[in-house]
CSV table of C-alpha atoms and ligand atoms in Angstrom, one decimal:
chain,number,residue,atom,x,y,z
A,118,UNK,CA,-27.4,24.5,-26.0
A,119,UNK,CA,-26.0,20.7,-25.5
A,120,UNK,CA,-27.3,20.3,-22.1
A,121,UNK,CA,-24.8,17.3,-21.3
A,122,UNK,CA,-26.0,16.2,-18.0
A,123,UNK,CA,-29.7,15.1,-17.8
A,124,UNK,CA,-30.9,15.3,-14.0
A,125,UNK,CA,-34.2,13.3,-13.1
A,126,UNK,CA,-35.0,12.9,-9.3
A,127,UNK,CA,-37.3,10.0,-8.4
A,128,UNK,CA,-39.7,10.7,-5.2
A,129,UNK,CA,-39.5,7.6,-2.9
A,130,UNK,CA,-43.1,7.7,-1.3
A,131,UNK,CA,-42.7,5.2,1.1
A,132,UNK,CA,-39.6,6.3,2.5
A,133,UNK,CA,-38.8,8.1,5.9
A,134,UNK,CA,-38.8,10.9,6.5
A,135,UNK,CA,-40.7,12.2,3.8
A,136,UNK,CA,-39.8,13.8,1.2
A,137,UNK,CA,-37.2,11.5,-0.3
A,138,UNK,CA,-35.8,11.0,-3.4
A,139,UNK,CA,-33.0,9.2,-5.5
A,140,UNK,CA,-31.0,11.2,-8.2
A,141,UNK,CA,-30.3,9.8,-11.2
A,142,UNK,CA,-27.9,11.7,-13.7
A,143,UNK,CA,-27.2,11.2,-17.0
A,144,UNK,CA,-23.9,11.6,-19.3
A,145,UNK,CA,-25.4,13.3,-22.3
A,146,UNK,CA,-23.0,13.4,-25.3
A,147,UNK,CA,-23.9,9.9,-26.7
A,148,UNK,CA,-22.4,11.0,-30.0
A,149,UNK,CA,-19.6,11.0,-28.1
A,150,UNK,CA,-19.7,7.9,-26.1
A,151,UNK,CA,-20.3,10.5,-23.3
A,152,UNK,CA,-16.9,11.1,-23.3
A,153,UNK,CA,-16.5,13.5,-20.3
A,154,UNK,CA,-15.6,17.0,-21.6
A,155,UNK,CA,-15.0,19.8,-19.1
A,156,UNK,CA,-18.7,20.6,-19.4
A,157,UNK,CA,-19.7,17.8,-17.8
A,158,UNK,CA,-17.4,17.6,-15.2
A,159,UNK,CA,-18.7,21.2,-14.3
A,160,UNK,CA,-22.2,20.1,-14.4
A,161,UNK,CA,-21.3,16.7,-12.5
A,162,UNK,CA,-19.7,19.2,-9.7
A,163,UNK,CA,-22.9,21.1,-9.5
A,164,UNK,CA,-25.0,18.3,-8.9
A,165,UNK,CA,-23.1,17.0,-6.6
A,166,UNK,CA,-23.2,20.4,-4.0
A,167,UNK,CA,-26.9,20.4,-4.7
A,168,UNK,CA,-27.1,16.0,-3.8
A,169,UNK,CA,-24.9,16.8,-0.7
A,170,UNK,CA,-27.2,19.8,0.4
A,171,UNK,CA,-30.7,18.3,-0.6
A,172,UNK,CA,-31.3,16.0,2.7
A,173,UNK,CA,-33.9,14.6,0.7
A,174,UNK,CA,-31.5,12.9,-1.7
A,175,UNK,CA,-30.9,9.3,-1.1
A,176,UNK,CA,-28.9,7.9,-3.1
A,177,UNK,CA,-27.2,9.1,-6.9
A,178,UNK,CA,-27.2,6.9,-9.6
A,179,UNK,CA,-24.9,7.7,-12.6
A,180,UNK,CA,-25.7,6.7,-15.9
A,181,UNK,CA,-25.0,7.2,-20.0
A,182,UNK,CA,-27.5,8.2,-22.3
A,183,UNK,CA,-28.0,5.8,-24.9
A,184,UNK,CA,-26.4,5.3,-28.3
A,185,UNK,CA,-29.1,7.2,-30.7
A,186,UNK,CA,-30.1,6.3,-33.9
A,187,UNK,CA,-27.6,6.5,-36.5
A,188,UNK,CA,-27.8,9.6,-39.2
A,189,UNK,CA,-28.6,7.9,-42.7
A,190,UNK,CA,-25.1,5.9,-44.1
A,191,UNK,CA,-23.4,6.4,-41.0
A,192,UNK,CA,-22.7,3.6,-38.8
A,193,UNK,CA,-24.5,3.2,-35.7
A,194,UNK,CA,-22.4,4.3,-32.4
A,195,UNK,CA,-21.9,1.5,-29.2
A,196,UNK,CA,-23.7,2.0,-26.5
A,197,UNK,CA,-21.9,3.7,-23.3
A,198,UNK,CA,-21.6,4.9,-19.7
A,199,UNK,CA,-18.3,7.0,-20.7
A,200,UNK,CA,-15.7,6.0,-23.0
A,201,UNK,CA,-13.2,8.0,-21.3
A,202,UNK,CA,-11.9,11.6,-20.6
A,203,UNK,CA,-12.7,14.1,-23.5
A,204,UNK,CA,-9.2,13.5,-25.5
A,205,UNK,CA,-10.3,15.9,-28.2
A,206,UNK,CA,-9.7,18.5,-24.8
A,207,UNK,CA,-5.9,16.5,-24.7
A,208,UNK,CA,-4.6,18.1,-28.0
A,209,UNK,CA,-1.6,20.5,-27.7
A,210,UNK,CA,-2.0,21.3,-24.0
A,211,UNK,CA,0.9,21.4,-21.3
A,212,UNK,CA,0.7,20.4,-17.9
A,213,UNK,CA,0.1,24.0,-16.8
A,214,UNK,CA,-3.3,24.4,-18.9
A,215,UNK,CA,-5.0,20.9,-17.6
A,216,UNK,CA,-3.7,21.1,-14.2
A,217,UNK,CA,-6.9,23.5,-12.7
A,218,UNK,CA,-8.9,20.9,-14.3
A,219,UNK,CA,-7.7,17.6,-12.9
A,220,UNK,CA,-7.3,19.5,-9.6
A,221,UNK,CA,-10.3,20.0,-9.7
A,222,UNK,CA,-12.6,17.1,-10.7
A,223,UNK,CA,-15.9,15.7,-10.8
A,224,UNK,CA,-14.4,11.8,-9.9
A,225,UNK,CA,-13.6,13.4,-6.5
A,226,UNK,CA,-16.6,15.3,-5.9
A,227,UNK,CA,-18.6,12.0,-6.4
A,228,UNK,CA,-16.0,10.3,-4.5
A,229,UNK,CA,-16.4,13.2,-1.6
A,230,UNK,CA,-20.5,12.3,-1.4
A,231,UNK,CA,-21.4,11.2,1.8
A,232,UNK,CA,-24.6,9.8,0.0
A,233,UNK,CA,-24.3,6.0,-2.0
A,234,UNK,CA,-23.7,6.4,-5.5
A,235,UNK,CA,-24.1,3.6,-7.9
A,236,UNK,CA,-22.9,3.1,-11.3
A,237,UNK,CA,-25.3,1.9,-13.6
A,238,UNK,CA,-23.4,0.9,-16.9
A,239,UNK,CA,-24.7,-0.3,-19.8
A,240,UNK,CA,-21.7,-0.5,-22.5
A,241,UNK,CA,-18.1,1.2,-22.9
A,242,UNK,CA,-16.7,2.8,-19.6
A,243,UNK,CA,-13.3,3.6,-20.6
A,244,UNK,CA,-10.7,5.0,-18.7
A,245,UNK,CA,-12.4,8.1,-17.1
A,246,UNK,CA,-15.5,6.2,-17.6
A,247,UNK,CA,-14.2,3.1,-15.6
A,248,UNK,CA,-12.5,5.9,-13.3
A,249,UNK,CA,-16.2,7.4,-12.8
A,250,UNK,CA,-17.9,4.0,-12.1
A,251,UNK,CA,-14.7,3.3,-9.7
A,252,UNK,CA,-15.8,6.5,-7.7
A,253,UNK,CA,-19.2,5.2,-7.1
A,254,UNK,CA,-19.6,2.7,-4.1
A,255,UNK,CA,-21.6,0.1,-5.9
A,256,UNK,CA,-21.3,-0.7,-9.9
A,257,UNK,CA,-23.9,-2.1,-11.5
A,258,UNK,CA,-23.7,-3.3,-15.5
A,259,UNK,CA,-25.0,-5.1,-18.3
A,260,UNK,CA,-23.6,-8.1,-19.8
A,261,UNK,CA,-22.7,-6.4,-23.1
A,262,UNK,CA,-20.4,-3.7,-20.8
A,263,UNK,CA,-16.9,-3.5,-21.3
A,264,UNK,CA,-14.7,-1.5,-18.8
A,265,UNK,CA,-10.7,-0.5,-18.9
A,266,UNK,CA,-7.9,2.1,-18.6
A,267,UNK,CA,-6.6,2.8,-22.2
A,268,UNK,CA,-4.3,6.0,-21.3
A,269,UNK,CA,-1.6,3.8,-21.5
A,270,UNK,CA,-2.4,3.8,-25.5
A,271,UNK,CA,-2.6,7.6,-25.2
A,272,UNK,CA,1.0,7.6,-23.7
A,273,UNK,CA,-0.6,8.6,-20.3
A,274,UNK,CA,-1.9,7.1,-17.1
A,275,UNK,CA,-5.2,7.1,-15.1
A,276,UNK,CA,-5.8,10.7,-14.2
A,277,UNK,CA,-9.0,10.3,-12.2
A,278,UNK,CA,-8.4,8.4,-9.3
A,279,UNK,CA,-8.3,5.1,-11.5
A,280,UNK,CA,-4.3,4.0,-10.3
A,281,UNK,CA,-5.2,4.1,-6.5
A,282,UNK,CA,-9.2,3.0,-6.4
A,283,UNK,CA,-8.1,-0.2,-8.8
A,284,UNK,CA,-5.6,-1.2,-6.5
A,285,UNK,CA,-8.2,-0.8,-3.5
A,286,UNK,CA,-10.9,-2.5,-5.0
A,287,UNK,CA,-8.9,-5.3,-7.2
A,288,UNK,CA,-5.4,-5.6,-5.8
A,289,UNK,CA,-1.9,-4.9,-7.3
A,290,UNK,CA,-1.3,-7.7,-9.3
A,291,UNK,CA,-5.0,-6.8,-11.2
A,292,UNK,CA,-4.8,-2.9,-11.5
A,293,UNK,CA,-1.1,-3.2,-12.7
A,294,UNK,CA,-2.1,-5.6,-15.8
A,295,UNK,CA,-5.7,-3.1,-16.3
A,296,UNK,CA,-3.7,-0.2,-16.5
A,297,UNK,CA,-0.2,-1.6,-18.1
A,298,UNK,CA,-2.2,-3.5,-21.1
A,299,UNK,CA,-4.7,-0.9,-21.3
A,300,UNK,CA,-6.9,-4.2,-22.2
A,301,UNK,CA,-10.9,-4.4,-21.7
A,302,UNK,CA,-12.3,-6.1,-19.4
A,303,UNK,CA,-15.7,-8.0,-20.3
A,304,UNK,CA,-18.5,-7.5,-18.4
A,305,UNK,CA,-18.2,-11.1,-16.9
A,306,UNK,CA,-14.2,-10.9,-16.0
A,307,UNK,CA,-15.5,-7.3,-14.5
A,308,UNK,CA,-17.9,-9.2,-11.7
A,309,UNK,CA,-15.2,-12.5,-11.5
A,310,UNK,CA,-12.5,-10.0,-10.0
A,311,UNK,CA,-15.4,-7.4,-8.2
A,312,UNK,CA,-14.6,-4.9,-10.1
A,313,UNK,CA,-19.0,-4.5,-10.4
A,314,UNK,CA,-21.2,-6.0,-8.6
A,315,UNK,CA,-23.7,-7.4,-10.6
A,316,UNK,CA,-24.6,-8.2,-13.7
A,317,UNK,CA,-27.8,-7.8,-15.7
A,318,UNK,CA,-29.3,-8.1,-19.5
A,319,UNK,CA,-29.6,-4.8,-20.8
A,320,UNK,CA,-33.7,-4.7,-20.8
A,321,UNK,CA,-33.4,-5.4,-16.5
A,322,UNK,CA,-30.1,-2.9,-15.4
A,323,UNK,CA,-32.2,0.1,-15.1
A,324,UNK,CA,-35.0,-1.3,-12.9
A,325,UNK,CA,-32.5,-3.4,-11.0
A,326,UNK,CA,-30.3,-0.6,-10.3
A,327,UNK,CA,-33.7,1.7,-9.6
A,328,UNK,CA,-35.1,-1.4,-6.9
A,329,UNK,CA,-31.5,-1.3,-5.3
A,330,UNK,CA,-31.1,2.9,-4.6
A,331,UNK,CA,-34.6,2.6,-3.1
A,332,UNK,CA,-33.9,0.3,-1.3
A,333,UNK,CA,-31.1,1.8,0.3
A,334,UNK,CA,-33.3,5.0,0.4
A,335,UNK,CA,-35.5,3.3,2.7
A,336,UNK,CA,-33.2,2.8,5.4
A,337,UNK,CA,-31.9,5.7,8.2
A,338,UNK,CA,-30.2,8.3,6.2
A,339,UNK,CA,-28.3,9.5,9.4
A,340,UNK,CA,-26.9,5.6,9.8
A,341,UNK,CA,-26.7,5.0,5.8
A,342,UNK,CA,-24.0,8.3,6.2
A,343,UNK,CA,-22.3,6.7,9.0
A,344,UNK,CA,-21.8,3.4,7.9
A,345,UNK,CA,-20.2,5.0,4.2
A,346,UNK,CA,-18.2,6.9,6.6
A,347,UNK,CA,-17.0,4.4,8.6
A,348,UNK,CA,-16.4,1.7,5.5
A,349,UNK,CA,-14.4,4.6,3.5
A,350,UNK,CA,-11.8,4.8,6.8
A,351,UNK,CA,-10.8,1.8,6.1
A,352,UNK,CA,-9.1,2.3,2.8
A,353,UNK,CA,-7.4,5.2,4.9
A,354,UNK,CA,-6.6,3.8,8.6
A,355,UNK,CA,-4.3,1.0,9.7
A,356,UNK,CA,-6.4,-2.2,10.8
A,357,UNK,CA,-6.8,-1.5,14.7
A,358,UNK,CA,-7.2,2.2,14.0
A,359,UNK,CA,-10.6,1.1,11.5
A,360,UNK,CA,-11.6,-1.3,14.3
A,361,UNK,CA,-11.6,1.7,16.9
A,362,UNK,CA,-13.4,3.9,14.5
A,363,UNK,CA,-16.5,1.6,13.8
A,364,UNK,CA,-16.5,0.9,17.5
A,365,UNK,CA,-17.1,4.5,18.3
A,366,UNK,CA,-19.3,5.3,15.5
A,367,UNK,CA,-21.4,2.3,16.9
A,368,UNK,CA,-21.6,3.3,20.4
A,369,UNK,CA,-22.3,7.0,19.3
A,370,UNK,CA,-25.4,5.3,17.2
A,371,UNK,CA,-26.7,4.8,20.6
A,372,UNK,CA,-27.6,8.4,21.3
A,373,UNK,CA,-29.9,8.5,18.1
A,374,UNK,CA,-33.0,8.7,17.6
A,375,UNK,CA,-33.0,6.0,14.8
A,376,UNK,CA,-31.5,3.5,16.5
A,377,UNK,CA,-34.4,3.5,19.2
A,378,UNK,CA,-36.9,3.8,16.3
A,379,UNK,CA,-35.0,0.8,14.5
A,380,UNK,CA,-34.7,-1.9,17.4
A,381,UNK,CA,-38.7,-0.7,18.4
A,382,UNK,CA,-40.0,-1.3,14.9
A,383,UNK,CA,-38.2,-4.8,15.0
A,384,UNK,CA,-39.7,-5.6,18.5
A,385,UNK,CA,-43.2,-4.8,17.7
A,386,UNK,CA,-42.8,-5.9,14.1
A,387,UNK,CA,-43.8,-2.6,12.5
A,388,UNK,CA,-42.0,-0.8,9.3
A,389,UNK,CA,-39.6,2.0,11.2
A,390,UNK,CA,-40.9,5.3,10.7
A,391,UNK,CA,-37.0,7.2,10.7
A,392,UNK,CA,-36.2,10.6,11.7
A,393,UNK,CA,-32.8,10.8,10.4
A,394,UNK,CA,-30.9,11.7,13.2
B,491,COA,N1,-13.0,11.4,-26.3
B,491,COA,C1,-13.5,12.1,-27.4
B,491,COA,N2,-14.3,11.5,-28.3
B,491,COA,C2,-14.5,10.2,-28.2
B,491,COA,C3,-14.0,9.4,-27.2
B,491,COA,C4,-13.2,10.1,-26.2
B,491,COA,N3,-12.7,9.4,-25.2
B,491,COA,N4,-14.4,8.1,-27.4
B,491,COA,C5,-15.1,8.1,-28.5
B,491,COA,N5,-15.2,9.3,-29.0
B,491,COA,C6,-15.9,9.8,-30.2
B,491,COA,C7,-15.2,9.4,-31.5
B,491,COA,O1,-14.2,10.3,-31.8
B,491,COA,C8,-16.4,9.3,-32.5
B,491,COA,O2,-16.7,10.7,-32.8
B,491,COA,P1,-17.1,11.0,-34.3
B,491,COA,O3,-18.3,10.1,-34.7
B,491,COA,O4,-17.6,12.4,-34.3
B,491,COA,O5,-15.9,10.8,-35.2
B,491,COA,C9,-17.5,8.8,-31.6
B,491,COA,O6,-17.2,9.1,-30.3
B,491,COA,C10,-17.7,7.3,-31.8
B,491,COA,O7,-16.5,6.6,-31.5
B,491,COA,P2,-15.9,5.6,-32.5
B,491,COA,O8,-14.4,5.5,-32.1
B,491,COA,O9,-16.2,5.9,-33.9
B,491,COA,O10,-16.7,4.3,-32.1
B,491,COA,P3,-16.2,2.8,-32.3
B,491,COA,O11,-17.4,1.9,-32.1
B,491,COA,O12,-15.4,2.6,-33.6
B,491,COA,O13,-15.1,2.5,-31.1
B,491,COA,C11,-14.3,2.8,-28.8
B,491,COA,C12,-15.6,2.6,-29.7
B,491,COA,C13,-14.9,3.0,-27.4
B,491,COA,C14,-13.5,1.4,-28.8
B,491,COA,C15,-13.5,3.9,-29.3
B,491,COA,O14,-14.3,5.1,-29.4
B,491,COA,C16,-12.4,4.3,-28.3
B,491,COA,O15,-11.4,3.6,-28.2
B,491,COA,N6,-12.5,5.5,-27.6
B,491,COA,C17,-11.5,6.0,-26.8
B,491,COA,C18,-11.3,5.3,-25.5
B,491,COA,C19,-10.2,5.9,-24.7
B,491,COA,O16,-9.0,5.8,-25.0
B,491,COA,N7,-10.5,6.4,-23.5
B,491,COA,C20,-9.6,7.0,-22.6
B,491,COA,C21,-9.5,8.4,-22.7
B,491,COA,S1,-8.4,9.1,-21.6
């Protein structure tokens, strides 16, 4: 059977505590542009109870597979991270039969992850596929990657998150002409107006991307949770309220055992050794 999401977990040796690893999963219908079928959503959903579970994960990074040769006579097929929601799975359904589905998704069980996720894109993300990289916290690409929310060609809208996150991370005036034109965006007008951010040849995304989770996977995983947390409150809580909510998340830091570990290591200028709590 098509198994449409590869999952390959990197051990991080000289990370503490030990035992830790990134996550790296890959959209696996490159025949498809890894167009996201219900298949992989399940999968993606999966994956993302065991990542929230696994204390050893680190950090998820989310990738396409890439294009494959073509069969003799055909034309070869782009290179993708997702171009788009499965529209074959559009055909002749109501709002009643997609409803579970879209209640249901796997852009707000990544979005739910209280572990940093990155995007690692490297060609099409189209509208679900853009909607996937917007529900990571960081987006990486290559140069030749072009990103966009073509529903509007479809006579529909962003149904993944894409309306509200757009807005968030670009502002109105950006996310209304995105989503209204259903234009692409090149890889170089995506890091101009943040929407990634950065930008790579092909040949260096993945081992950029790599050097960055592990990075990150080298730090507290206790205080790489809290600060997510307390950065994603701000796309909820009024100003004052967010400045209130770091404040006590930073004074509660002083009751771990990290943050001890962290200012001692600095001190004595030694690599911390974390406990992750
Ligand atoms: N859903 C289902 N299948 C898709 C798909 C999608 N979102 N995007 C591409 N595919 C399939 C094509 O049907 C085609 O399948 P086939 O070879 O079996 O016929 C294959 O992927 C290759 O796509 P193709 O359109 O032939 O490649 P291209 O190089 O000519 O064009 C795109 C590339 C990305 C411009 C074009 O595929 C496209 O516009 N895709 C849809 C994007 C979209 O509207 N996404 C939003 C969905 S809500």
């Amino acid at each position: 059977m098509e198994e449409v999401l590869l999952v390959e977990d990197i051990p991080i040796e000289d990370a503490s505590p030990k035992g830790a690893k990134i996550t790296i999963w890959t959209l696996n219908r490159p025949n498809k542009l890894n167009a996201l079928n219900n298949k992989i959503h399940e999968e993606i959903k999966k994956q993302c109870v065991r990542a929230e579970s696994d204390d050893n994960v680190r950090a998820v990074i989310i990738r396409g597979a890439p294009a494959l040769p073509p069969h003799e006579g055909k034309k070869q097929k782009p290179s993708s991270f997702a171009a788009g929601a499965d529209i074959s799975e559009f055909e002749g359904k109501n709002s009643d039969d997609v409803r579970p589905f879209f209640e249901d998704n796997a852009w707000e069980a990544i979005w739910n992850l209280s572990k940093p996720t990155i995007a690692m894109v490297d060609g099409f993300a189209l509208g679900g596929g853009t909607e996937l990289a917007l529900s990571c916290d960081i987006r990486f690409a290559s140069k030749k990657s072009k990103f966009g929310q073509p529903e509007i060609n479809l006579g529909l809208i962003p149904g993944g998150g894409g309306t509200q996150r757009l807005c968030r991370l670009l502002g109105y005036g950006k996310a209304m002409e995105i989503i209204l034109s259903g234009n692409m965006v090149s890889a170089d007008e995506a890091l101009r107006i943040g929407l990634v951010n950065a930008i790579y040849e092909s040949e260096e995304l993945v081992e950029s991307t790599i050097y960055f989770a592990k990075e990150i996977a080298k730090k507290s995983p206790h205080t790489i949770k809290v600060a997510k947390r307390v950065i994603r409150a701000s796309l909820d809580l009024p100003f004052s309220e967010g400045i209130l909510a770091e404040r006590s998340e930073f004074i509660a830091l002083f009751d771990t055992e990290d943050k001890e570990i962290g200012v001692k290591a600095f001190l004595e200028r030694k690599e911390p050794l974390w406990l992750g709590e």
